Coordinates of C-alpha atoms in Angstrom, one line a residue:
S200 CA -8.0 -65.8 -118.5
N201 CA -12.1 -65.2 -117.3
E202 CA -10.8 -62.9 -114.2
D203 CA -8.9 -60.6 -117.3
W204 CA -12.4 -61.0 -119.7
R205 CA -14.6 -59.9 -116.7
L206 CA -12.7 -56.8 -115.9
G207 CA -12.6 -55.6 -119.3
R208 CA -8.4 -55.9 -119.8
Y209 CA -8.5 -56.4 -123.2
G210 CA -10.7 -53.2 -123.9
V211 CA -13.7 -55.6 -124.0
R212 CA -17.1 -55.0 -120.9
Y213 CA -20.2 -55.8 -121.5
P214 CA -22.9 -54.2 -119.7
N215 CA -25.0 -56.7 -119.3
L216 CA -23.9 -60.4 -119.4
N217 CA -27.6 -61.5 -119.0
V218 CA -28.3 -60.2 -122.8
K219 CA -25.9 -62.5 -124.0
Y220 CA -26.5 -65.5 -122.0
R221 CA -30.3 -65.4 -122.6
L222 CA -29.4 -65.0 -126.8
Y223 CA -26.5 -67.8 -126.3
K224 CA -29.4 -70.2 -124.7
C225 CA -31.7 -69.9 -127.5
Q226 CA -29.1 -70.6 -130.7
F227 CA -31.0 -74.0 -131.7
W228 CA -34.9 -72.8 -131.2
V229 CA -33.4 -69.7 -133.8
F230 CA -31.6 -72.1 -136.4
E231 CA -34.9 -74.1 -136.6
Q232 CA -37.5 -70.6 -136.9
L233 CA -35.1 -69.7 -139.4
E234 CA -35.6 -72.9 -141.5
K235 CA -39.2 -72.7 -140.8
L236 CA -39.1 -69.5 -142.5
G237 CA -37.0 -71.0 -145.7
V238 CA -34.2 -69.7 -144.7
P239 CA -31.1 -72.8 -146.0
M240 CA -29.4 -73.8 -142.7
R241 CA -27.4 -76.7 -143.9
W242 CA -24.7 -77.2 -146.1
D243 CA -24.6 -80.0 -149.5
D244 CA -25.0 -83.0 -147.2
G245 CA -27.9 -81.8 -145.3
E246 CA -26.1 -81.4 -142.1
P247 CA -25.0 -77.8 -140.3
Y248 CA -21.8 -77.1 -141.0
W249 CA -19.6 -76.1 -138.0
I250 CA -16.5 -74.0 -138.5
P251 CA -14.0 -72.7 -135.8
F252 CA -14.2 -69.6 -134.0
P253 CA -11.5 -67.7 -135.1
F254 CA -10.4 -66.1 -132.0
V255 CA -7.1 -66.8 -129.8
G256 CA -8.4 -69.7 -127.1
W257 CA -11.3 -71.0 -128.9
E258 CA -9.4 -72.9 -131.4
R259 CA -11.4 -76.3 -130.6
R260 CA -14.6 -74.7 -130.3
K261 CA -17.1 -75.1 -133.8
T262 CA -19.3 -72.3 -133.0
G263 CA -19.7 -70.4 -136.4
L264 CA -22.0 -71.9 -138.9
R265 CA -21.4 -71.8 -142.5
V266 CA -24.3 -71.1 -145.0
H267 CA -25.5 -71.2 -148.7
W268 CA -27.0 -67.4 -148.5
T269 CA -26.8 -65.8 -151.5
N270 CA -30.0 -65.4 -152.0
I271 CA -30.9 -63.9 -148.4
K272 CA -32.8 -61.0 -149.1
P273 CA -35.0 -62.4 -151.3
I274 CA -36.3 -65.2 -148.7
L275 CA -36.2 -62.8 -146.0
G276 CA -38.5 -60.7 -148.2
R277 CA -40.6 -63.1 -148.9
A278 CA -41.5 -64.4 -145.4
V279 CA -41.9 -60.7 -144.4
R280 CA -44.6 -60.1 -147.0
R281 CA -45.9 -63.6 -146.0
S282 CA -46.7 -61.9 -142.7
G283 CA -48.9 -59.3 -143.4
A284 CA -46.7 -56.6 -142.4
R285 CA -46.3 -53.1 -144.1
I286 CA -43.0 -52.2 -145.6
L287 CA -42.4 -48.9 -146.5
N288 CA -39.4 -48.8 -148.9
R289 CA -37.0 -46.2 -149.7
T290 CA -37.3 -44.6 -146.0
M291 CA -35.3 -42.6 -144.4
A292 CA -36.3 -42.6 -140.2
I293 CA -35.7 -39.1 -138.8
D294 CA -36.2 -38.9 -135.1
L295 CA -38.3 -41.1 -132.4
L296 CA -41.6 -39.0 -131.2
T297 CA -42.0 -39.1 -127.6
K298 CA -44.7 -38.4 -125.1
D299 CA -44.3 -38.0 -121.3
G300 CA -41.5 -39.7 -120.9
K301 CA -42.6 -42.9 -123.7
V302 CA -41.8 -43.6 -127.5
V303 CA -44.7 -43.3 -129.3
G304 CA -43.5 -43.9 -132.7
A305 CA -41.3 -42.3 -135.4
T306 CA -40.9 -39.7 -138.4
A307 CA -39.9 -40.6 -141.5
V308 CA -39.3 -39.6 -145.3
N309 CA -39.4 -41.2 -148.2
I310 CA -36.5 -40.5 -150.1
R311 CA -38.3 -41.2 -153.9
T312 CA -41.2 -38.8 -153.3
G313 CA -40.4 -36.5 -150.3
E314 CA -43.3 -37.5 -148.9
F315 CA -43.2 -36.5 -145.1
I316 CA -44.4 -39.7 -142.9
V317 CA -45.6 -40.0 -139.5
I318 CA -45.5 -43.3 -137.8
K319 CA -47.7 -44.2 -134.9
A320 CA -46.5 -47.3 -132.9
K321 CA -47.0 -48.6 -129.2
A322 CA -43.6 -50.3 -129.8
T323 CA -40.8 -49.3 -132.0
L324 CA -37.9 -51.6 -132.6
I325 CA -34.4 -50.5 -133.4
A326 CA -32.6 -52.5 -135.9
T327 CA -30.5 -50.3 -137.8
G328 CA -27.0 -51.6 -137.9
K329 CA -23.6 -50.4 -136.6
L330 CA -22.3 -47.1 -136.6
M331 CA -18.8 -47.6 -139.1
R332 CA -18.8 -43.7 -140.8
L333 CA -16.8 -41.7 -137.9
Y334 CA -13.7 -42.9 -139.6
N335 CA -12.3 -43.8 -143.0
P336 CA -12.7 -47.2 -144.7
E337 CA -10.2 -49.8 -145.1
T338 CA -9.1 -48.1 -148.1
P339 CA -9.7 -44.7 -147.9
M340 CA -10.2 -43.6 -151.4
P341 CA -12.3 -40.3 -152.5
W342 CA -15.9 -39.8 -153.4
K343 CA -17.6 -42.5 -154.8
Y344 CA -15.3 -44.9 -153.0
K345 CA -15.4 -43.4 -149.4
F346 CA -18.0 -46.4 -148.7
R347 CA -16.1 -49.4 -149.2
Y348 CA -16.0 -50.4 -145.5
H349 CA -15.9 -54.2 -144.2
F350 CA -18.9 -56.3 -142.3
C351 CA -22.3 -56.2 -143.2
P352 CA -24.4 -54.0 -143.2
A353 CA -21.1 -52.0 -144.2
S354 CA -21.5 -48.4 -144.6
S355 CA -23.7 -47.6 -142.2
A356 CA -24.3 -44.3 -140.4
G357 CA -25.3 -45.1 -136.8
D358 CA -28.9 -43.8 -137.3
G359 CA -30.8 -46.3 -134.7
Y360 CA -27.8 -45.0 -132.2
A361 CA -28.7 -41.6 -133.0
L362 CA -32.4 -41.4 -132.8
V363 CA -32.5 -43.4 -129.6
Y364 CA -29.8 -41.0 -128.1
R365 CA -31.7 -37.8 -128.7
A366 CA -34.8 -39.8 -127.4
G367 CA -33.3 -39.9 -124.3
G368 CA -32.2 -43.3 -124.5
D369 CA -28.5 -44.7 -123.0
L370 CA -25.6 -45.3 -125.8
V371 CA -22.5 -47.2 -124.0
N372 CA -19.0 -48.1 -124.3
M373 CA -19.1 -45.1 -127.3
D374 CA -15.5 -44.4 -125.9
I375 CA -14.4 -48.6 -127.9
N376 CA -14.5 -48.9 -131.0
A377 CA -13.3 -51.9 -133.4
W378 CA -10.0 -51.7 -135.0
T379 CA -8.2 -54.0 -137.8
F380 CA -5.7 -53.4 -140.5
R381 CA -6.7 -52.2 -143.3
I382 CA -5.4 -53.6 -146.6
R383 CA -3.8 -51.4 -148.9
D384 CA -4.2 -54.2 -151.6
D385 CA -7.3 -54.1 -153.2
L386 CA -7.2 -57.9 -154.1
T387 CA -7.8 -59.7 -150.5
C388 CA -9.3 -62.0 -148.5
S389 CA -11.9 -59.9 -147.1
Y390 CA -14.7 -61.8 -149.0
G391 CA -15.3 -65.5 -148.5
S392 CA -12.0 -66.5 -145.8
F393 CA -12.6 -70.2 -146.8
S394 CA -9.0 -71.1 -145.7
L395 CA -9.2 -69.1 -141.8
N396 CA -12.9 -70.6 -141.4
D397 CA -11.4 -74.3 -142.0
G398 CA -9.2 -73.7 -139.7
V399 CA -6.3 -73.2 -142.2
P400 CA -5.1 -69.1 -140.8
M401 CA -3.0 -66.7 -143.0
K402 CA 0.3 -66.4 -142.1
T403 CA 1.2 -63.3 -141.1
Y404 CA 5.0 -61.9 -141.7
T405 CA 7.2 -58.3 -140.2
W406 CA 8.7 -56.4 -143.4
D407 CA 12.3 -58.4 -143.0
G408 CA 10.3 -61.9 -143.7
E409 CA 9.6 -63.1 -139.7
E410 CA 6.8 -65.1 -139.2
I411 CA 4.7 -64.1 -136.1
I412 CA 1.7 -64.7 -134.6
N413 CA -0.8 -62.5 -135.9
P414 CA -1.2 -59.3 -133.4
N415 CA -3.3 -58.1 -131.5
A416 CA -3.6 -54.3 -131.0
T417 CA -0.9 -54.0 -128.1
R418 CA 1.8 -56.1 -130.1
Y419 CA 1.1 -54.4 -133.4
K420 CA 2.2 -51.3 -131.2
Q421 CA 5.0 -53.0 -130.1
L422 CA 6.0 -54.2 -133.1
E423 CA 5.7 -50.4 -134.8
D424 CA 7.9 -49.5 -132.0
E425 CA 10.4 -51.7 -132.8
G426 CA 10.3 -50.7 -136.4
K427 CA 8.9 -54.2 -137.6
T428 CA 6.2 -52.8 -139.6
P429 CA 4.8 -53.0 -141.9
I430 CA 3.5 -56.4 -141.6
Y431 CA 2.0 -58.7 -144.5
F432 CA -0.2 -61.6 -144.5
G433 CA 0.6 -64.5 -146.8
F434 CA -1.2 -67.5 -148.2
D435 CA 1.5 -69.0 -150.1
H436 CA 1.0 -72.3 -148.0
F437 CA -2.7 -72.7 -148.8
S438 CA -3.7 -75.6 -151.0
E439 CA -5.2 -75.0 -154.7
D440 CA -8.3 -75.9 -154.0
S441 CA -8.2 -73.0 -150.9
H442 CA -6.7 -70.5 -153.3
K443 CA -9.7 -71.6 -155.9
R444 CA -12.3 -71.0 -153.4
L445 CA -11.1 -67.6 -152.2
E446 CA -10.9 -66.4 -156.1
V447 CA -14.6 -67.6 -156.8
A448 CA -15.5 -66.0 -153.5
F449 CA -14.1 -62.8 -154.4
A450 CA -15.5 -63.0 -158.3
D451 CA -18.7 -63.4 -156.6
E452 CA -18.5 -59.3 -155.2
R453 CA -15.5 -57.9 -156.7
M454 CA -14.1 -59.0 -160.4
L455 CA -12.3 -56.0 -161.5
S456 CA -9.9 -56.9 -158.5
F457 CA -8.6 -59.5 -160.7
K458 CA -7.9 -57.0 -163.4
V459 CA -6.0 -54.5 -160.9
A460 CA -4.7 -57.6 -159.9
E461 CA -2.9 -58.7 -163.1
D462 CA -2.3 -55.1 -164.3
R463 CA 0.1 -54.2 -161.4
G464 CA 1.7 -58.1 -161.8
F465 CA 0.2 -59.2 -158.3
N466 CA 0.0 -62.9 -157.4
P467 CA -1.9 -64.0 -154.6
K468 CA -0.6 -67.3 -154.6
T469 CA 2.9 -66.2 -154.1
H470 CA 2.8 -62.5 -153.3
R471 CA 2.0 -61.0 -149.5
Y472 CA -0.7 -58.7 -148.6
E473 CA 0.2 -55.3 -146.3
L474 CA -1.4 -54.7 -143.9
Q475 CA -1.7 -50.7 -143.9
D476 CA -2.0 -49.6 -140.0
L477 CA -3.4 -50.5 -136.8
S478 CA -6.9 -48.2 -137.2
P479 CA -9.7 -47.6 -136.0
T480 CA -13.0 -48.5 -137.7
G481 CA -16.8 -49.0 -136.4
F482 CA -19.0 -49.2 -133.2
Y483 CA -20.4 -52.8 -132.9
R484 CA -20.5 -55.6 -130.7
V485 CA -20.0 -53.6 -127.1
S486 CA -20.7 -50.5 -128.3
G487 CA -24.4 -48.8 -128.7
I488 CA -27.6 -49.0 -127.5
Y489 CA -28.0 -50.0 -123.8
I490 CA -30.5 -52.7 -123.5
D491 CA -31.8 -55.3 -121.0
E492 CA -32.2 -58.7 -121.5
N493 CA -35.9 -58.0 -122.6
F494 CA -34.3 -55.6 -125.6
R495 CA -36.0 -52.7 -123.7
V496 CA -34.0 -49.4 -124.2
L497 CA -32.8 -47.8 -121.0
R498 CA -32.3 -44.4 -119.4
G499 CA -29.9 -45.0 -116.5
N500 CA -31.1 -48.1 -115.3
K501 CA -35.0 -48.0 -116.3
P502 CA -36.1 -49.0 -119.5
I503 CA -38.1 -46.3 -122.1
E504 CA -41.7 -47.6 -122.6
G505 CA -42.2 -48.3 -126.3
L506 CA -38.7 -48.8 -127.3
Y507 CA -36.5 -51.8 -128.0
A508 CA -33.7 -52.4 -129.7
F509 CA -31.4 -55.2 -131.2
G510 CA -28.8 -56.4 -133.3
D511 CA -26.1 -54.7 -134.5
G512 CA -27.3 -51.5 -133.2
S513 CA -27.6 -52.5 -129.3
A514 CA -24.5 -53.4 -126.9
G515 CA -23.6 -56.6 -125.0
G516 CA -23.0 -59.4 -127.7
T517 CA -25.8 -58.8 -129.3
S518 CA -23.9 -57.6 -133.1
G519 CA -24.0 -60.2 -135.9
V520 CA -26.6 -62.3 -138.0
A521 CA -26.6 -64.9 -134.4
G522 CA -27.4 -61.8 -132.1
A523 CA -29.7 -60.1 -134.7
A524 CA -31.5 -63.0 -135.7
T525 CA -32.2 -64.4 -132.3
G526 CA -33.1 -61.0 -130.7
G527 CA -35.8 -60.5 -133.3
L528 CA -37.1 -63.8 -132.6
L529 CA -37.3 -63.7 -129.1
L530 CA -38.8 -60.1 -129.0
A531 CA -41.4 -61.2 -131.9
E532 CA -42.4 -64.3 -129.5
D533 CA -43.0 -61.2 -126.6
L534 CA -44.1 -58.8 -128.2
P535 CA -48.2 -60.0 -128.3
E536 CA -48.5 -60.0 -124.6
I537 CA -46.3 -56.6 -124.2
L538 CA -49.1 -54.9 -126.9
Q539 CA -51.8 -56.0 -124.9
D540 CA -51.2 -54.2 -121.9
M541 CA -50.0 -50.8 -123.4
D542 CA -52.0 -48.0 -123.5
E543 CA -52.7 -46.5 -127.5
P544 CA -50.3 -43.7 -128.0
E545 CA -50.6 -40.1 -128.3
I546 CA -48.6 -37.9 -130.6
D547 CA -47.6 -34.5 -130.0
I548 CA -48.3 -32.6 -133.0
S549 CA -45.8 -29.8 -132.3
Q550 CA -42.9 -32.1 -132.1
V551 CA -44.1 -33.5 -135.5
E552 CA -43.9 -30.4 -137.2
E553 CA -40.3 -29.6 -135.6
Q554 CA -39.2 -32.8 -137.4
K555 CA -40.6 -32.2 -140.4
Q556 CA -39.2 -28.9 -140.6
I557 CA -35.4 -30.9 -139.5
A558 CA -35.7 -33.2 -142.6
L559 CA -36.8 -31.3 -145.5
A560 CA -35.1 -28.2 -145.2
P561 CA -32.3 -28.8 -147.2
L562 CA -34.8 -29.1 -150.4
A563 CA -34.8 -25.4 -149.8
V564 CA -31.3 -24.2 -149.3
E565 CA -29.9 -23.5 -153.4
E566 CA -26.2 -24.0 -154.6
G567 CA -25.6 -24.9 -150.8
V568 CA -22.9 -27.6 -150.0
E569 CA -22.9 -31.7 -150.7
P570 CA -23.6 -33.9 -147.5
L571 CA -20.4 -35.8 -148.7
E572 CA -18.2 -32.6 -148.1
L573 CA -19.6 -32.6 -144.6
E574 CA -19.6 -36.2 -143.7
S575 CA -15.9 -36.1 -145.3
A576 CA -14.6 -33.2 -142.4
I577 CA -16.5 -35.3 -140.1
R578 CA -14.9 -38.4 -139.9
D579 CA -11.2 -36.5 -141.3
I580 CA -11.5 -34.7 -137.3
C581 CA -11.7 -38.5 -135.7
E582 CA -8.8 -39.7 -137.6
R583 CA -6.6 -37.1 -136.4
Y584 CA -8.0 -35.8 -133.3
V585 CA -8.9 -39.2 -132.3
G586 CA -7.4 -42.1 -134.0
M587 CA -5.9 -45.1 -132.4
F588 CA -3.5 -43.2 -129.8
K589 CA -5.4 -40.1 -128.1
S590 CA -4.6 -37.3 -125.7
E591 CA -5.9 -35.0 -123.9
G592 CA -5.3 -32.4 -126.2
K593 CA -5.8 -33.6 -129.2
L594 CA -9.3 -35.1 -128.0
R595 CA -11.0 -31.5 -127.1
E596 CA -8.8 -29.9 -130.1
G597 CA -11.0 -32.1 -131.7
L598 CA -14.0 -31.5 -129.9
R599 CA -13.8 -27.6 -130.6
R600 CA -13.0 -28.2 -134.4
L601 CA -16.2 -30.7 -134.5
G602 CA -18.3 -28.2 -132.7
S603 CA -17.5 -25.3 -135.8
L604 CA -19.0 -28.0 -138.5
K605 CA -22.5 -27.6 -136.8
D606 CA -23.0 -24.7 -138.4
W607 CA -22.3 -26.1 -141.5
L608 CA -25.4 -28.6 -141.4
G609 CA -28.0 -25.7 -142.0
K610 CA -26.0 -25.3 -145.4
L611 CA -26.4 -28.6 -146.9
S612 CA -28.7 -29.1 -149.9
A613 CA -30.7 -31.4 -151.3
E614 CA -31.5 -31.5 -155.3
T615 CA -33.9 -33.9 -154.9
P616 CA -35.2 -36.6 -152.1
H617 CA -32.7 -38.8 -152.4
H618 CA -30.1 -36.6 -151.1
I619 CA -32.2 -35.6 -148.1
T620 CA -30.6 -39.6 -146.5
G621 CA -26.9 -38.1 -146.8
Y622 CA -28.1 -34.7 -145.0
L623 CA -30.1 -36.7 -142.0
E624 CA -26.3 -39.3 -142.0
C625 CA -25.0 -36.1 -141.4
R626 CA -26.9 -35.0 -138.6
N627 CA -26.6 -38.5 -136.7
L628 CA -22.5 -38.7 -137.6
L629 CA -22.4 -35.2 -136.0
D630 CA -23.8 -36.2 -132.7
L631 CA -22.3 -39.2 -132.6
A632 CA -18.9 -38.1 -133.3
E633 CA -19.4 -35.6 -130.3
V634 CA -20.8 -38.3 -128.3
H635 CA -17.6 -40.7 -129.0
I636 CA -14.8 -37.6 -128.5
K637 CA -16.6 -36.9 -125.1
A638 CA -16.4 -40.7 -123.9
C639 CA -12.6 -40.7 -125.0
I640 CA -11.9 -37.6 -123.0
E641 CA -13.2 -39.0 -119.7
R642 CA -11.6 -42.3 -120.2
K643 CA -7.8 -41.5 -119.1
E644 CA -6.5 -45.0 -119.1
T645 CA -5.0 -47.5 -121.8
R646 CA -6.8 -50.8 -122.3
G647 CA -7.1 -53.3 -124.7
N648 CA -7.0 -51.7 -128.1
Y649 CA -7.6 -48.4 -126.6
F650 CA -4.5 -46.3 -126.1
R651 CA -3.9 -42.9 -124.3
S652 CA -0.5 -41.4 -125.1
D653 CA -0.9 -39.2 -121.7
Y654 CA -2.5 -42.2 -120.0
P655 CA 0.0 -45.1 -120.5
D656 CA -1.9 -47.7 -117.6
I657 CA -4.5 -49.4 -117.1
D658 CA -7.1 -47.8 -114.4
P659 CA -7.9 -50.7 -111.9
D660 CA -10.6 -48.1 -110.7
M661 CA -11.8 -48.4 -114.2
D662 CA -12.0 -52.4 -114.2
G663 CA -15.5 -54.3 -115.6
K664 CA -16.6 -50.5 -115.8
F665 CA -18.1 -48.6 -118.3
F666 CA -19.5 -45.3 -119.6
S667 CA -23.3 -44.4 -120.6
Q668 CA -24.2 -41.2 -122.1
R669 CA -27.5 -39.7 -122.8
I670 CA -29.7 -36.5 -122.9
E671 CA -31.8 -35.7 -120.0
N672 CA -34.1 -32.4 -120.1
G673 CA -31.9 -31.1 -122.5
K674 CA -28.7 -32.1 -120.5
E675 CA -26.2 -34.2 -121.5
I676 CA -25.3 -37.2 -118.9
I677 CA -21.9 -39.4 -119.0
E678 CA -22.2 -41.6 -116.0
L679 CA -19.5 -44.6 -114.7
R680 CA -21.6 -47.8 -114.3
E681 CA -20.9 -51.3 -112.8
P682 CA -21.8 -53.4 -115.5
I683 CA -25.5 -56.1 -114.7
P684 CA -24.1 -59.1 -113.3
L685 CA -25.5 -62.4 -114.2
K686 CA -28.6 -64.0 -112.5
P687 CA -27.7 -66.6 -109.7
E688 CA -30.0 -68.9 -112.1
Y689 CA -28.3 -68.1 -115.4
L690 CA -25.2 -68.7 -113.6
K691 CA -25.5 -72.0 -112.2
D692 CA -26.6 -73.1 -115.8
A693 CA -23.2 -71.6 -117.2
E694 CA -21.4 -73.3 -114.7
E695 CA -22.7 -76.8 -115.2
E696 CA -22.5 -76.5 -118.8
K697 CA -19.2 -75.6 -118.6
A698 CA -18.0 -78.9 -116.6
E699 CA -19.9 -80.4 -118.8
L700 CA -18.0 -79.4 -121.8
Q701 CA -14.8 -79.8 -120.1
T702 CA -15.4 -83.3 -119.0
A703 CA -16.2 -83.5 -123.1
D704 CA -12.6 -82.4 -123.9
A705 CA -10.9 -84.2 -121.1
A706 CA -12.7 -87.7 -123.0
S707 CA -11.8 -86.7 -126.2

């Protein structure tokens, strides 16, 4: 029910619905703006191709848009170059620069040349994607395969989260991360799931062949307790055309999978895919950087001057292409007026020098540790001591073990500037893993896909609330907050639109 969603009984707690509403109201304007940039937004017949939204309760709403975006990156690249913007390619952010509580720019390093870069800016926009790498990918494999994550961008380390957190901005809902069934079989429908979006869902089966509704996290736990796992996806009811579409989409992304499937005798038309287990994945949608409806990053309830965030990095339903494109274009519309009222930023040189030493330190370490070894240890701690099923003892032991890894950061080496990337990502992941574990320790209940074995019930006092975390005067702050309510004018508009939809449904 709507009340369940409002109270967060499915584990989803939006910190500020005004953000989501503002994005929603501008979707068609964004559609037009993207077309002006040269982005193809229509299907082969020249019309938008609307597809079903694949969540329970929304089957009748065609709210997704199918697009031909094979060349989306070069198209956007050309649009950026036409704008006259200066582009810093192959550049890794180190930290934000602050002065008197304001953000006045950032430092970065070129990972090809090792050049240290200082960027002075009246406004700094964080658009660095989600956090994915505190847990292993859907098919956890060693070394070079440790980055095979799902979603896009896939293997991001939450760099924007960490930069904002160290600069005093709030991160919210860091106890909540997405979950998924990690698919054991290599040849899956991960790429181009035409069938689901055309309204023909895959079928889900228990190990003994019972067909079930694709379970949420709570239902999967019940199946596990009943001995009904593993569960499988089956595509044997798909048409030949649907199978061919999946095959073409997968061939575009991962041709090797066909060879692997052939060697194993796996036929995707008749065999079923095992869903490995209930496992945590990335942080997005409701988790991330705390912002207001103008995309200003918040410290407590007040915006940080000069700092903005949107897209997968920000919390509150701003994720995905829709959130990133809409947020970015809305903010771009507002920026000229914002900038004209801002003073010229002043840089603290001592802060710059400190960040330079941090970033370039691994170049001087001889016979050190490879960054991926430390990252693997961070992931292992999150998998073992946090995971899907949490308890006080496990969480506190995980926090202790994570603390023991901090000394290893100074032992990481970089043979070339390129390897500085892994070092800086480990630095960010260490900070974010600590934020994640501490948020989980504070939340003493079970709700949605958040399970505490030692607190198996919903805590009514947590209804609708969320945790925010920041650093203030060198001290870690964690607070339980109420969401920012929807503005009366937004609520009135939403209720009128809902009534129109209900009337249209009744007429059809």
